[in-house]
Coordinates of C-alpha atoms in Angstrom, one line a residue:
Chain A
M194 CA 56.1 59.0 -7.2
L195 CA 57.9 61.2 -4.7
A196 CA 56.6 59.1 -1.8
Y197 CA 57.8 56.0 -3.6
I198 CA 61.3 57.4 -4.2
I199 CA 61.5 58.5 -0.6
R200 CA 60.5 55.1 0.7
R201 CA 63.0 53.4 -1.6
I202 CA 65.8 55.8 -0.4
I203 CA 65.0 55.0 3.3
Q204 CA 65.1 51.3 2.5
S205 CA 68.5 51.8 0.8
I206 CA 69.9 53.6 3.7
I207 CA 68.9 50.8 6.1
V208 CA 70.5 48.3 3.7
V209 CA 73.7 50.4 3.6
L210 CA 73.8 50.6 7.4
I211 CA 73.6 46.8 7.7
V212 CA 76.4 46.5 5.1
L213 CA 78.4 49.0 7.1
F214 CA 77.8 47.0 10.2
I215 CA 79.1 43.8 8.5
T216 CA 82.2 45.4 7.0
F217 CA 82.9 47.1 10.4
S218 CA 82.5 43.8 12.4
L219 CA 84.5 41.5 10.1
P220 CA 88.0 42.8 11.2
Y221 CA 87.2 41.5 14.7
F222 CA 87.4 38.0 13.3
Q223 CA 90.8 38.3 11.6
P224 CA 93.8 36.7 13.4
H225 CA 94.7 38.9 16.3
G226 CA 91.4 40.7 15.9
I227 CA 91.2 44.5 15.4
V228 CA 94.7 45.1 16.9
A229 CA 96.2 43.1 13.9
P230 CA 97.8 46.3 12.4
A231 CA 99.8 46.7 15.6
Y232 CA 101.6 43.4 14.9
V233 CA 102.6 44.8 11.5
V234 CA 103.7 48.1 13.0
Y235 CA 105.8 46.6 15.8
G236 CA 107.0 43.5 13.9
T237 CA 109.3 41.6 16.3
K238 CA 108.8 44.1 19.1
A239 CA 105.1 43.2 19.4
T240 CA 105.0 42.7 23.2
P241 CA 101.6 42.7 24.9
A242 CA 102.4 46.1 26.4
N243 CA 103.2 47.6 23.1
I244 CA 100.1 46.2 21.6
A245 CA 97.9 47.5 24.4
L246 CA 99.6 51.0 24.0
W247 CA 98.9 51.0 20.2
A248 CA 95.3 49.9 20.8
H249 CA 94.8 52.8 23.3
Q250 CA 96.4 55.4 21.0
N251 CA 94.3 54.3 18.0
G252 CA 91.1 54.0 20.0
M253 CA 90.9 50.3 19.5
D254 CA 90.2 49.7 23.2
Q255 CA 86.8 51.5 23.1
P256 CA 83.5 49.7 23.2
F257 CA 82.1 48.2 20.0
L258 CA 79.3 50.6 19.5
V259 CA 81.4 53.7 20.2
R260 CA 83.8 52.6 17.5
F261 CA 80.9 51.8 15.1
W262 CA 79.6 55.3 15.6
Q263 CA 83.1 56.8 14.9
Y264 CA 83.4 54.5 11.9
I265 CA 80.2 55.9 10.4
T266 CA 80.9 59.5 11.1
Q267 CA 84.5 59.2 9.8
L268 CA 83.2 57.6 6.7
L269 CA 80.4 60.0 6.0
L270 CA 82.2 63.2 6.9
H271 CA 85.8 62.5 5.8
F272 CA 85.5 59.4 3.5
N273 CA 87.9 57.8 5.9
L274 CA 88.0 54.1 5.3
G275 CA 91.2 53.5 7.2
H276 CA 94.7 53.0 6.0
S277 CA 96.0 50.2 3.8
Y278 CA 98.3 47.7 5.6
K279 CA 100.5 47.1 2.6
Q280 CA 100.4 50.2 0.4
N281 CA 101.4 53.6 1.8
M282 CA 98.0 55.1 1.0
S283 CA 94.6 55.5 2.6
V284 CA 91.9 53.2 1.3
W285 CA 90.0 56.2 -0.1
T286 CA 93.0 57.2 -2.3
I287 CA 93.2 53.7 -3.7
I288 CA 89.5 53.7 -4.5
K289 CA 89.7 57.2 -6.1
L290 CA 92.5 56.0 -8.3
Y291 CA 90.9 52.8 -9.6
V292 CA 87.1 53.4 -9.5
P293 CA 86.9 55.3 -12.8
R294 CA 88.6 52.5 -14.7
T295 CA 86.3 49.8 -13.3
I296 CA 83.2 51.9 -14.0
W297 CA 84.3 52.5 -17.6
L298 CA 84.9 48.8 -18.2
A299 CA 81.6 47.8 -16.5
L300 CA 79.5 50.5 -18.2
T301 CA 80.8 49.9 -21.7
S302 CA 80.3 46.2 -21.4
L303 CA 76.8 46.6 -19.8
I304 CA 75.7 48.9 -22.7
L305 CA 77.0 46.5 -25.3
A306 CA 75.6 43.5 -23.6
T307 CA 72.2 45.1 -23.2
A308 CA 72.1 46.0 -26.9
I309 CA 73.2 42.5 -28.0
G310 CA 71.1 40.7 -25.4
L311 CA 68.0 42.6 -26.3
V312 CA 68.3 41.9 -30.0
V313 CA 69.0 38.2 -29.4
G314 CA 66.2 38.0 -26.8
I315 CA 63.6 39.7 -28.9
V316 CA 64.4 37.7 -32.0
Q317 CA 64.4 34.5 -29.9
A318 CA 61.0 35.4 -28.4
S319 CA 59.4 36.3 -31.7
R320 CA 60.7 33.1 -33.3
R321 CA 60.1 30.8 -30.4
N322 CA 61.0 27.1 -30.9
T323 CA 62.8 27.6 -34.2
V324 CA 66.4 26.6 -35.0
F325 CA 67.6 30.1 -34.1
D326 CA 65.9 30.0 -30.7
Y327 CA 67.4 26.6 -29.8
T328 CA 70.9 27.5 -31.1
A329 CA 70.9 30.8 -29.2
T330 CA 69.6 29.1 -26.0
G331 CA 72.2 26.4 -26.2
T332 CA 75.0 28.9 -26.9
V333 CA 73.9 31.0 -23.9
F334 CA 73.7 28.0 -21.7
I335 CA 77.2 26.9 -22.5
L336 CA 78.5 30.5 -22.2
Y337 CA 76.9 30.7 -18.8
S338 CA 78.6 27.5 -17.7
V339 CA 82.1 28.5 -18.8
P340 CA 84.1 30.1 -16.0
T341 CA 84.8 33.7 -16.7
F342 CA 88.5 33.3 -16.4
L343 CA 88.6 30.4 -18.8
L344 CA 86.6 32.4 -21.4
S345 CA 89.0 35.3 -21.0
L346 CA 92.1 33.1 -21.3
L347 CA 90.7 31.4 -24.4
L348 CA 90.1 34.9 -25.9
I349 CA 93.7 35.9 -25.2
D350 CA 95.0 32.6 -26.6
L351 CA 93.0 33.1 -29.8
F352 CA 93.4 36.7 -30.5
A353 CA 96.7 37.6 -28.9
F354 CA 98.7 34.4 -29.7
H355 CA 97.1 32.4 -32.5
W356 CA 96.1 35.4 -34.6
P357 CA 98.1 38.1 -32.9
H358 CA 95.9 41.1 -33.8
L359 CA 95.1 42.4 -30.3
P360 CA 97.3 43.0 -27.2
A361 CA 96.7 40.5 -24.4
S362 CA 96.4 43.3 -21.8
P363 CA 95.5 47.0 -21.9
P364 CA 98.2 49.6 -21.7
T365 CA 99.1 50.6 -18.1
G366 CA 99.5 54.0 -16.7
V367 CA 97.1 55.7 -19.0
A368 CA 94.1 57.9 -18.3
P369 CA 90.9 56.2 -17.2
W370 CA 89.2 57.1 -20.5
A371 CA 92.0 55.7 -22.7
M372 CA 89.4 53.1 -23.6
F373 CA 87.9 55.6 -26.0
T374 CA 91.1 57.3 -27.3
D375 CA 93.2 54.2 -27.8
P376 CA 90.7 51.3 -27.8
K377 CA 92.8 48.5 -29.2
G378 CA 94.1 47.2 -25.9
F379 CA 90.7 47.3 -24.3
V380 CA 88.9 45.2 -27.0
L381 CA 89.5 41.8 -25.3
P382 CA 88.5 42.7 -21.7
V383 CA 85.4 44.5 -22.9
A384 CA 84.5 41.6 -25.2
A385 CA 85.0 39.1 -22.4
L386 CA 82.8 41.0 -19.9
T387 CA 80.2 41.7 -22.7
L388 CA 80.0 38.0 -23.6
L389 CA 79.6 37.1 -19.9
S390 CA 76.9 39.6 -19.4
V391 CA 75.0 38.5 -22.6
A392 CA 75.0 35.0 -21.1
G393 CA 73.6 36.3 -17.8
L394 CA 71.0 38.6 -19.3
S395 CA 69.6 37.4 -22.6
R396 CA 67.8 34.4 -21.1
F397 CA 65.9 36.8 -18.9
F398 CA 65.3 39.3 -21.7
R399 CA 63.8 36.5 -23.8
G400 CA 61.5 35.6 -20.9
A401 CA 60.5 39.2 -20.4
V402 CA 59.6 39.7 -24.0
L403 CA 57.9 36.4 -24.2
E404 CA 55.7 37.2 -21.3
V405 CA 54.5 40.4 -23.1
L406 CA 54.0 38.7 -26.4
V407 CA 51.2 36.5 -25.1
Q408 CA 49.2 39.5 -23.8
D409 CA 45.8 40.5 -25.3
Y410 CA 47.0 43.9 -26.4
I411 CA 49.6 42.3 -28.7
R412 CA 46.9 40.3 -30.3
T413 CA 44.7 43.4 -30.7
A414 CA 47.6 45.2 -32.3
R415 CA 48.1 42.3 -34.7
A416 CA 44.4 42.1 -35.4
K417 CA 44.4 45.8 -36.3
G418 CA 47.0 45.1 -39.0
C419 CA 50.1 46.2 -37.2
G420 CA 53.3 44.9 -38.9
N421 CA 55.6 42.4 -37.2
W422 CA 58.4 44.9 -36.4
R423 CA 56.0 47.5 -35.3
V424 CA 54.4 45.1 -32.9
L425 CA 57.7 44.0 -31.5
F426 CA 59.3 47.4 -31.0
R427 CA 56.3 49.7 -30.4
H428 CA 54.1 47.4 -28.3
A429 CA 56.1 44.5 -27.0
F430 CA 59.4 46.1 -26.3
R431 CA 58.0 49.1 -24.5
N432 CA 56.0 46.9 -22.2
A433 CA 58.9 44.6 -21.5
L434 CA 61.0 47.6 -20.6
G435 CA 59.9 47.4 -16.9
P436 CA 61.2 43.9 -16.1
I437 CA 64.3 44.6 -18.2
I438 CA 65.2 47.7 -16.2
T439 CA 64.7 45.7 -12.9
L440 CA 66.9 42.9 -14.3
L441 CA 69.7 45.3 -15.2
G442 CA 69.6 46.7 -11.6
L443 CA 69.7 43.2 -10.2
Y444 CA 72.6 42.3 -12.5
I445 CA 75.0 44.9 -11.1
P446 CA 76.6 42.6 -8.5
G447 CA 77.2 40.0 -11.2
L448 CA 78.8 42.6 -13.4
L449 CA 81.2 43.8 -10.7
G450 CA 82.1 40.2 -9.8
G451 CA 82.8 39.5 -13.5
A452 CA 84.8 42.7 -13.7
L453 CA 86.9 41.5 -10.8
I454 CA 87.9 38.2 -12.6
I455 CA 88.4 39.9 -16.0
E456 CA 90.6 42.6 -14.4
S457 CA 92.9 40.0 -12.9
V458 CA 93.1 38.0 -16.2
F459 CA 93.9 41.0 -18.4
N460 CA 95.9 42.8 -15.7
Y461 CA 93.5 45.8 -16.1
E462 CA 94.2 48.3 -13.3
G463 CA 90.8 48.5 -11.6
L464 CA 89.1 47.9 -8.3
G465 CA 88.9 44.2 -8.8
L466 CA 92.6 43.7 -9.3
Q467 CA 93.2 45.9 -6.2
T468 CA 90.8 43.8 -4.2
L469 CA 92.5 40.6 -5.2
N470 CA 96.0 41.9 -4.5
A471 CA 94.8 43.2 -1.2
A472 CA 93.2 39.8 -0.3
L473 CA 96.3 37.9 -1.3
N474 CA 98.4 40.2 1.0
L475 CA 95.8 40.0 3.8
D476 CA 95.3 43.8 3.5
I477 CA 91.9 43.7 5.2
P478 CA 91.1 47.4 5.4
T479 CA 91.5 47.7 1.6
V480 CA 89.4 44.6 0.9
L481 CA 86.6 45.8 3.2
G482 CA 86.7 49.4 1.9
I483 CA 86.3 48.2 -1.7
T484 CA 83.7 45.7 -0.8
L485 CA 81.7 48.4 0.9
L486 CA 82.0 50.6 -2.2
A487 CA 81.0 47.7 -4.5
S488 CA 77.8 47.2 -2.4
L489 CA 77.1 51.0 -2.4
L490 CA 77.3 50.9 -6.2
T491 CA 74.9 48.0 -6.2
V492 CA 72.4 49.8 -3.9
A493 CA 72.7 53.0 -6.0
G494 CA 72.1 51.0 -9.2
N495 CA 69.1 49.2 -7.8
L496 CA 67.7 52.6 -6.6
L497 CA 68.3 54.1 -10.0
A498 CA 66.6 51.1 -11.7
D499 CA 63.5 51.5 -9.4
V500 CA 63.3 55.2 -10.1
M501 CA 63.6 54.6 -13.8
L502 CA 60.9 51.9 -13.5
G503 CA 58.6 54.5 -12.0
L504 CA 59.3 56.8 -14.9
V505 CA 58.6 54.2 -17.6
N506 CA 55.7 52.6 -15.8
P507 CA 52.8 55.0 -15.2
R508 CA 51.1 52.6 -12.9
I509 CA 53.8 52.9 -10.3
R510 CA 54.0 56.7 -10.9
I511 CA 50.3 57.2 -10.3
E512 CA 49.8 54.9 -7.4
G513 CA 52.9 56.3 -5.7
G514 CA 53.7 52.9 -4.3
G515 CA 53.1 49.3 -4.8
R516 CA 56.2 47.5 -4.0
Chain B
M1056 CA 49.6 21.1 -6.5
I1057 CA 48.8 18.1 -4.3
S1058 CA 48.8 18.6 -0.6
A1059 CA 50.8 16.7 1.9
E1060 CA 47.9 14.5 2.8
A1061 CA 47.6 13.3 -0.7
T1062 CA 51.3 12.5 -0.9
A1063 CA 51.1 10.7 2.4
L1064 CA 48.1 8.7 1.2
T1065 CA 49.6 7.6 -2.0
T1066 CA 52.9 6.5 -0.5
T1067 CA 51.5 4.8 2.6
T1068 CA 48.8 2.8 0.8
E1069 CA 50.1 -0.8 1.0
S1070 CA 46.9 -2.7 0.3
P1071 CA 46.7 -4.1 -3.2
Q1072 CA 45.2 -1.5 -5.7
T1073 CA 41.7 -2.2 -6.8
S1074 CA 40.4 -0.2 -9.7
S1075 CA 42.0 3.2 -10.3
E1076 CA 45.7 3.0 -10.0
V1077 CA 47.3 5.5 -7.7
V1078 CA 50.7 6.5 -9.0
P1079 CA 53.1 7.8 -6.3
M1080 CA 54.0 11.4 -6.6
W1081 CA 57.7 10.8 -7.2
R1082 CA 57.0 8.4 -10.0
Q1083 CA 54.8 11.0 -11.7
R1084 CA 57.5 13.5 -11.4
W1085 CA 60.1 11.1 -12.7
R1086 CA 57.9 10.4 -15.7
I1087 CA 57.9 14.1 -16.6
F1088 CA 61.6 14.4 -15.9
R1089 CA 62.3 11.3 -18.0
H1090 CA 60.5 12.9 -20.9
N1091 CA 63.3 15.5 -21.1
K1092 CA 66.0 13.6 -23.0
L1093 CA 68.7 16.2 -22.4
A1094 CA 68.1 16.2 -18.7
V1095 CA 68.3 12.4 -18.5
I1096 CA 71.6 12.5 -20.5
S1097 CA 72.9 15.2 -18.1
L1098 CA 71.9 13.1 -15.1
G1099 CA 73.7 10.1 -16.5
Y1100 CA 76.8 12.1 -17.3
L1101 CA 76.9 13.6 -13.8
I1102 CA 76.6 10.2 -12.2
V1103 CA 79.4 8.8 -14.4
I1104 CA 81.7 11.7 -13.7
T1105 CA 81.0 11.7 -10.0
L1106 CA 81.6 7.9 -9.7
A1107 CA 84.8 8.3 -11.8
C1108 CA 86.2 11.1 -9.7
Y1109 CA 85.7 9.1 -6.5
L1110 CA 86.6 5.6 -7.8
V1111 CA 89.4 6.1 -10.4
P1112 CA 92.0 7.6 -8.1
W1113 CA 91.3 4.6 -5.9
L1114 CA 91.1 1.8 -8.5
H1115 CA 93.9 3.1 -10.7
P1116 CA 96.1 5.3 -8.5
T1117 CA 98.5 7.8 -10.2
N1118 CA 101.0 9.9 -8.5
Q1119 CA 99.3 13.3 -7.9
T1120 CA 101.0 14.7 -4.8
N1121 CA 104.6 13.6 -4.7
Q1122 CA 106.6 16.2 -6.6
A1123 CA 109.9 14.4 -5.9
A1124 CA 108.6 11.2 -7.7
T1125 CA 108.0 13.1 -10.9
F1126 CA 111.7 13.4 -11.5
N1127 CA 111.8 10.6 -14.1
V1128 CA 108.6 11.6 -15.8
P1129 CA 108.7 14.0 -18.8
W1130 CA 106.9 17.3 -17.9
N1131 CA 104.3 18.7 -20.3
A1132 CA 104.5 15.5 -22.3
P1133 CA 101.9 15.1 -25.1
P1134 CA 99.4 12.2 -24.8
S1135 CA 101.0 8.8 -25.1
A1136 CA 100.2 5.2 -24.2
A1137 CA 101.7 5.7 -20.7
H1138 CA 99.8 9.0 -20.1
L1139 CA 96.6 9.0 -22.1
L1140 CA 96.2 12.7 -21.7
G1141 CA 99.9 13.6 -21.3
T1142 CA 101.4 15.1 -18.2
D1143 CA 101.1 18.6 -16.8
S1144 CA 103.8 21.2 -16.0
S1145 CA 104.7 19.3 -12.8
G1146 CA 104.9 15.9 -14.4
F1147 CA 101.6 14.7 -13.0
D1148 CA 99.4 12.4 -15.2
E1149 CA 96.7 14.7 -16.6
L1150 CA 93.9 12.2 -16.9
G1151 CA 94.4 11.0 -13.3
R1152 CA 94.6 14.6 -12.2
I1153 CA 91.2 15.4 -13.8
F1154 CA 89.6 12.8 -11.5
Y1155 CA 91.8 13.7 -8.5
G1156 CA 90.9 17.4 -8.8
G1157 CA 87.3 16.6 -9.5
E1158 CA 87.1 14.8 -6.2
Y1159 CA 87.8 18.1 -4.4
S1160 CA 85.7 20.3 -6.8
L1161 CA 82.7 18.0 -6.6
T1162 CA 82.9 17.4 -2.9
L1163 CA 83.2 21.0 -2.1
G1164 CA 80.5 22.0 -4.6
F1165 CA 78.0 19.5 -3.3
L1166 CA 78.7 20.2 0.4
A1167 CA 78.7 23.9 -0.1
G1168 CA 75.5 23.7 -2.2
F1169 CA 74.0 21.5 0.5
I1170 CA 74.8 24.0 3.2
T1171 CA 73.3 26.9 1.2
I1172 CA 70.1 25.0 0.7
I1173 CA 69.7 23.9 4.4
V1174 CA 70.4 27.3 5.8
G1175 CA 68.5 29.1 3.2
T1176 CA 65.4 26.9 3.7
V1177 CA 65.3 27.2 7.4
Y1178 CA 65.9 31.0 7.3
G1179 CA 63.3 31.5 4.5
M1180 CA 60.7 29.3 6.2
V1181 CA 61.0 31.2 9.5
S1182 CA 60.9 34.6 7.8
G1183 CA 58.0 33.8 5.5
F1184 CA 56.0 31.8 8.1
F1185 CA 56.2 34.2 11.0
G1186 CA 56.0 37.3 8.9
G1187 CA 55.6 40.7 10.5
I1188 CA 58.6 42.3 12.2
V1189 CA 60.6 39.1 12.1
D1190 CA 60.2 38.9 8.3
T1191 CA 61.1 42.6 7.9
V1192 CA 64.3 42.3 9.9
L1193 CA 65.4 39.0 8.4
M1194 CA 64.7 40.2 4.9
R1195 CA 66.5 43.5 5.3
I1196 CA 69.6 41.5 6.3
V1197 CA 69.3 39.4 3.2
D1198 CA 68.9 42.6 1.1
A1199 CA 72.1 44.0 2.6
V1200 CA 74.2 40.9 2.0
L1201 CA 72.8 40.5 -1.5
S1202 CA 73.9 44.0 -2.3
I1203 CA 77.5 43.0 -1.7
P1204 CA 78.7 41.4 -5.0
Y1205 CA 79.2 37.7 -4.2
L1206 CA 82.7 37.4 -5.4
F1207 CA 83.8 40.4 -3.3
L1208 CA 82.0 38.9 -0.3
L1209 CA 83.8 35.6 -0.8
I1210 CA 87.2 37.3 -1.1
A1211 CA 86.6 39.4 2.0
L1212 CA 85.5 36.4 4.1
I1213 CA 88.4 34.3 2.9
S1214 CA 90.9 37.0 3.6
V1215 CA 89.5 37.4 7.1
F1216 CA 88.9 33.7 8.0
G1217 CA 91.7 32.0 6.1
R1218 CA 91.5 29.4 3.4
S1219 CA 91.7 25.8 4.5
T1220 CA 89.5 23.3 2.7
M1221 CA 87.1 23.2 5.6
F1222 CA 86.8 27.0 5.6
L1223 CA 86.3 27.1 1.8
I1224 CA 83.2 24.8 2.2
L1225 CA 81.9 26.9 5.1
V1226 CA 82.6 30.2 3.5
I1227 CA 80.9 29.3 0.1
G1228 CA 78.1 27.5 1.9
L1229 CA 77.4 30.1 4.6
S1230 CA 77.6 33.1 2.2
G1231 CA 75.6 31.7 -0.7
W1232 CA 72.3 30.9 0.9
F1233 CA 70.8 34.4 1.0
G1234 CA 69.3 34.3 -2.5
N1235 CA 67.8 30.8 -1.7
S1236 CA 66.2 32.1 1.4
R1237 CA 64.3 34.7 -0.6
I1238 CA 62.8 32.1 -2.8
V1239 CA 61.8 29.8 0.1
R1240 CA 60.4 32.7 2.0
G1241 CA 58.2 33.6 -0.9
D1242 CA 56.8 30.1 -1.0
A1243 CA 56.2 30.0 2.7
L1244 CA 54.4 33.3 2.6
L1245 CA 52.2 32.0 -0.2
I1246 CA 51.4 28.6 1.2
K1247 CA 50.6 29.6 4.8
N1248 CA 47.7 31.7 3.4
L1249 CA 46.3 29.0 1.2
E1250 CA 43.0 27.3 2.1
Y1251 CA 44.4 24.0 3.3
S1252 CA 46.8 25.7 5.7
Q1253 CA 44.0 27.9 7.1
A1254 CA 41.8 24.8 7.4
A1255 CA 44.5 23.1 9.4
T1256 CA 44.8 26.2 11.6
A1257 CA 41.1 26.2 12.1
M1258 CA 41.2 22.6 13.1
G1259 CA 43.7 23.5 15.8
A1260 CA 47.0 22.6 14.2
G1261 CA 50.1 24.2 15.8
K1262 CA 52.6 26.2 13.9
A1263 CA 55.2 23.5 13.9
H1264 CA 52.7 21.0 12.5
I1265 CA 51.7 23.4 9.6
I1266 CA 55.3 24.0 8.7
R1267 CA 56.1 20.3 8.8
R1268 CA 53.1 18.9 7.0
H1269 CA 52.0 21.7 4.7
V1270 CA 54.5 24.5 4.1
F1271 CA 57.6 22.4 3.8
P1272 CA 56.2 19.5 1.6
N1273 CA 54.6 22.0 -0.8
S1274 CA 57.7 24.1 -1.2
I1275 CA 60.0 21.1 -1.6
S1276 CA 59.8 21.4 -5.4
N1277 CA 61.3 24.8 -5.4
I1278 CA 63.9 23.8 -2.8
V1279 CA 65.1 20.8 -4.9
T1280 CA 65.3 22.9 -8.0
V1281 CA 67.2 25.7 -6.3
A1282 CA 69.5 23.2 -4.7
T1283 CA 70.6 22.0 -8.2
F1284 CA 71.4 25.5 -9.3
S1285 CA 73.2 26.1 -6.0
V1286 CA 75.6 23.2 -6.6
A1287 CA 76.3 24.5 -10.1
D1288 CA 77.0 28.0 -8.8
A1289 CA 79.1 26.6 -5.9
I1290 CA 81.3 24.7 -8.4
L1291 CA 81.6 27.7 -10.6
F1292 CA 82.5 30.0 -7.7
L1293 CA 85.0 27.5 -6.4
S1294 CA 86.7 27.4 -9.8
A1295 CA 86.8 31.2 -9.8
L1296 CA 88.5 31.1 -6.4
G1297 CA 90.9 28.4 -7.7
F1298 CA 91.8 30.8 -10.6
L1299 CA 92.4 33.7 -8.2
G1300 CA 94.8 31.5 -6.2
L1301 CA 92.4 31.3 -3.3
G1302 CA 91.3 27.8 -3.9
I1303 CA 92.5 24.4 -2.6
Q1304 CA 96.2 24.7 -1.6
T1305 CA 98.9 22.6 -3.2
P1306 CA 99.7 19.7 -3.4
Q1307 CA 96.0 19.1 -3.5
T1308 CA 94.2 20.7 -6.4
D1309 CA 90.8 21.4 -7.8
W1310 CA 89.4 22.0 -11.3
G1311 CA 89.6 25.8 -11.1
T1312 CA 93.3 25.7 -10.1
M1313 CA 94.0 23.2 -12.9
L1314 CA 92.2 25.2 -15.5
Q1315 CA 94.1 28.3 -14.6
A1316 CA 97.5 26.5 -14.7
G1317 CA 96.6 24.8 -17.9
A1318 CA 95.3 27.9 -19.7
Y1319 CA 98.6 29.6 -19.3
Q1320 CA 100.3 26.7 -21.0
L1321 CA 98.1 27.1 -24.1
Q1322 CA 100.5 29.5 -25.7
N1323 CA 103.1 26.8 -25.6
G1324 CA 100.8 24.5 -27.5
F1325 CA 100.1 22.1 -24.6
W1326 CA 96.4 21.8 -25.4
W1327 CA 96.0 18.6 -23.4
E1328 CA 96.4 20.5 -20.2
V1329 CA 93.3 22.5 -20.6
Y1330 CA 90.8 21.4 -23.3
P1331 CA 89.9 17.9 -22.0
L1332 CA 89.4 19.2 -18.5
A1333 CA 87.5 22.3 -19.8
I1334 CA 85.1 20.1 -21.6
V1335 CA 84.5 17.8 -18.6
F1336 CA 84.1 20.9 -16.3
I1337 CA 81.7 22.8 -18.6
L1338 CA 79.6 19.7 -19.2
V1339 CA 79.3 19.2 -15.4
V1340 CA 77.9 22.8 -15.0
V1341 CA 75.7 22.6 -18.1
S1342 CA 74.3 19.2 -16.8
L1343 CA 73.5 20.6 -13.4
N1344 CA 71.7 23.6 -15.1
Y1345 CA 69.8 21.3 -17.5
I1346 CA 68.8 19.0 -14.6
G1347 CA 67.6 22.1 -12.6
D1348 CA 65.5 23.3 -15.6
A1349 CA 64.0 19.8 -16.0
L1350 CA 63.2 19.6 -12.3
R1351 CA 61.5 22.9 -12.5
D1352 CA 59.3 21.6 -15.3
A1353 CA 58.7 18.3 -13.5
F1354 CA 57.5 20.2 -10.5
E1355 CA 55.6 22.7 -12.6
V1356 CA 56.5 25.7 -10.5
R1357 CA 57.2 29.2 -11.5
L1358 CA 60.7 30.2 -10.4
I1359 CA 60.9 33.9 -10.2
E1360 CA 64.6 34.3 -9.4
R1361 CA 67.6 32.1 -9.4

């Protein structure tokens, strides 16, 4: 188990290094290359001499690999992701401000979506090819094909304007955990992200449970007189847990992408909204800093999923490997 | 699974059939596909919509770009005889605009999807077929890029490279192939170790020959299926970019931009600016997904990951 975890950690570090390389290299491709900030600093006084001076003062004239090394050490030792072009803050400050909000939104929705998706998936799998199965599959198919923003805007139209029971956007300037103290404003964004995630996950949950239900040990359990619910939850569910955990790990990028859209529809102050505003203002350090963080969250999530997989699946634990 | 030789045999036999009829591969597959009524309806719908989007703006032109000429046209007008689906908030004819925007959405979706499948196939084939250190390096790169949430990656690339129509196609196409390459690589890895590939190697076939005659023809089923899903995803992601204001620039438009503009008019009761288009759009994506599912059945392959 330990060897397995160590190998997964080394793999993750390599992946993170490649992502770092990508986010480090991208600014070279922006208009004016990496000296672009100098044009913002100097404005109309951006003469070639001034630009060269700025590049020298900020170490932008050093070789690529030297700068890459500095980038990594600055990031690891000082969390230094550079300075925003547009906001008078470092990128790290922006991230620290907004990351908790996005994580609360994403986690709450993921937990709700997993619960709903599991129930729907298990019931679908155990009543395969019935009216319920077809209806649920069709609903999920359509839900999957509706653009996230449209779904969110329709929710707003229904519940904030037609039947005005819920506010169209959460309160601003409140604590990150306000979702739990004053939940009314957060119902719609959480509902939108949950629906989206259910659409993405329940099809796979159904498949995972279905794959287990055809196994011999399920037939054995039935033959021994096990009740339907006991078979489903004691035997099928526990064995389907492995693929389900892997799926949840793989779903994290989709979750963060969905959160980005939902944050901008509902004007929810999170990382997604910050990324979007930064992108529209061509604030490249902020965009790249948040992108790096999003991919770190994904890698960490996948790692966690794999470790949990080892915990629930004795075969991986004992063999200490088996990719 | 029938090998490339069998396919070649059945399709190149030109002599009149004697006793047992040999049915060409594609016709067998079409037979299975045809059996799935929903998929056939989806395919028909997709063809009709695509034709309409390309032909209607040409056969029955409506003003969609000239803002000055909309001066005499009522804005946000409900459906009437002159404007079957009313007009939008700029006075453009809504029905005509659905087809006009669709031209951009579908063109971009199909081209970007096409790029993702070409690049993904080549990359995956090379990685899976050559294996070893090449495979490790190429696949770690894929792992890294796939760990960046796709929408974040798209936004980062667009903010760095700009957002002309050409770049949008390239950015969506060139950033969306990583998942496809994983699937193709898995196929290549599997097929190169199957008996017929080994037999070909034993008979002295070169690597290029094996890729061309064995690996590629036998993974084509997965590739075609994945291509369908890729186009659906490209259309969805393009609409998301349109919503974020990073889509096609005015006065041109695409479905995402239109849906976004229309959805904000809902609270004023201008339903015709969003619901007709929403139905057209959602059905396009649903159709592509149904066709993909049916193709997967027709080819009888197990697709591990979308």
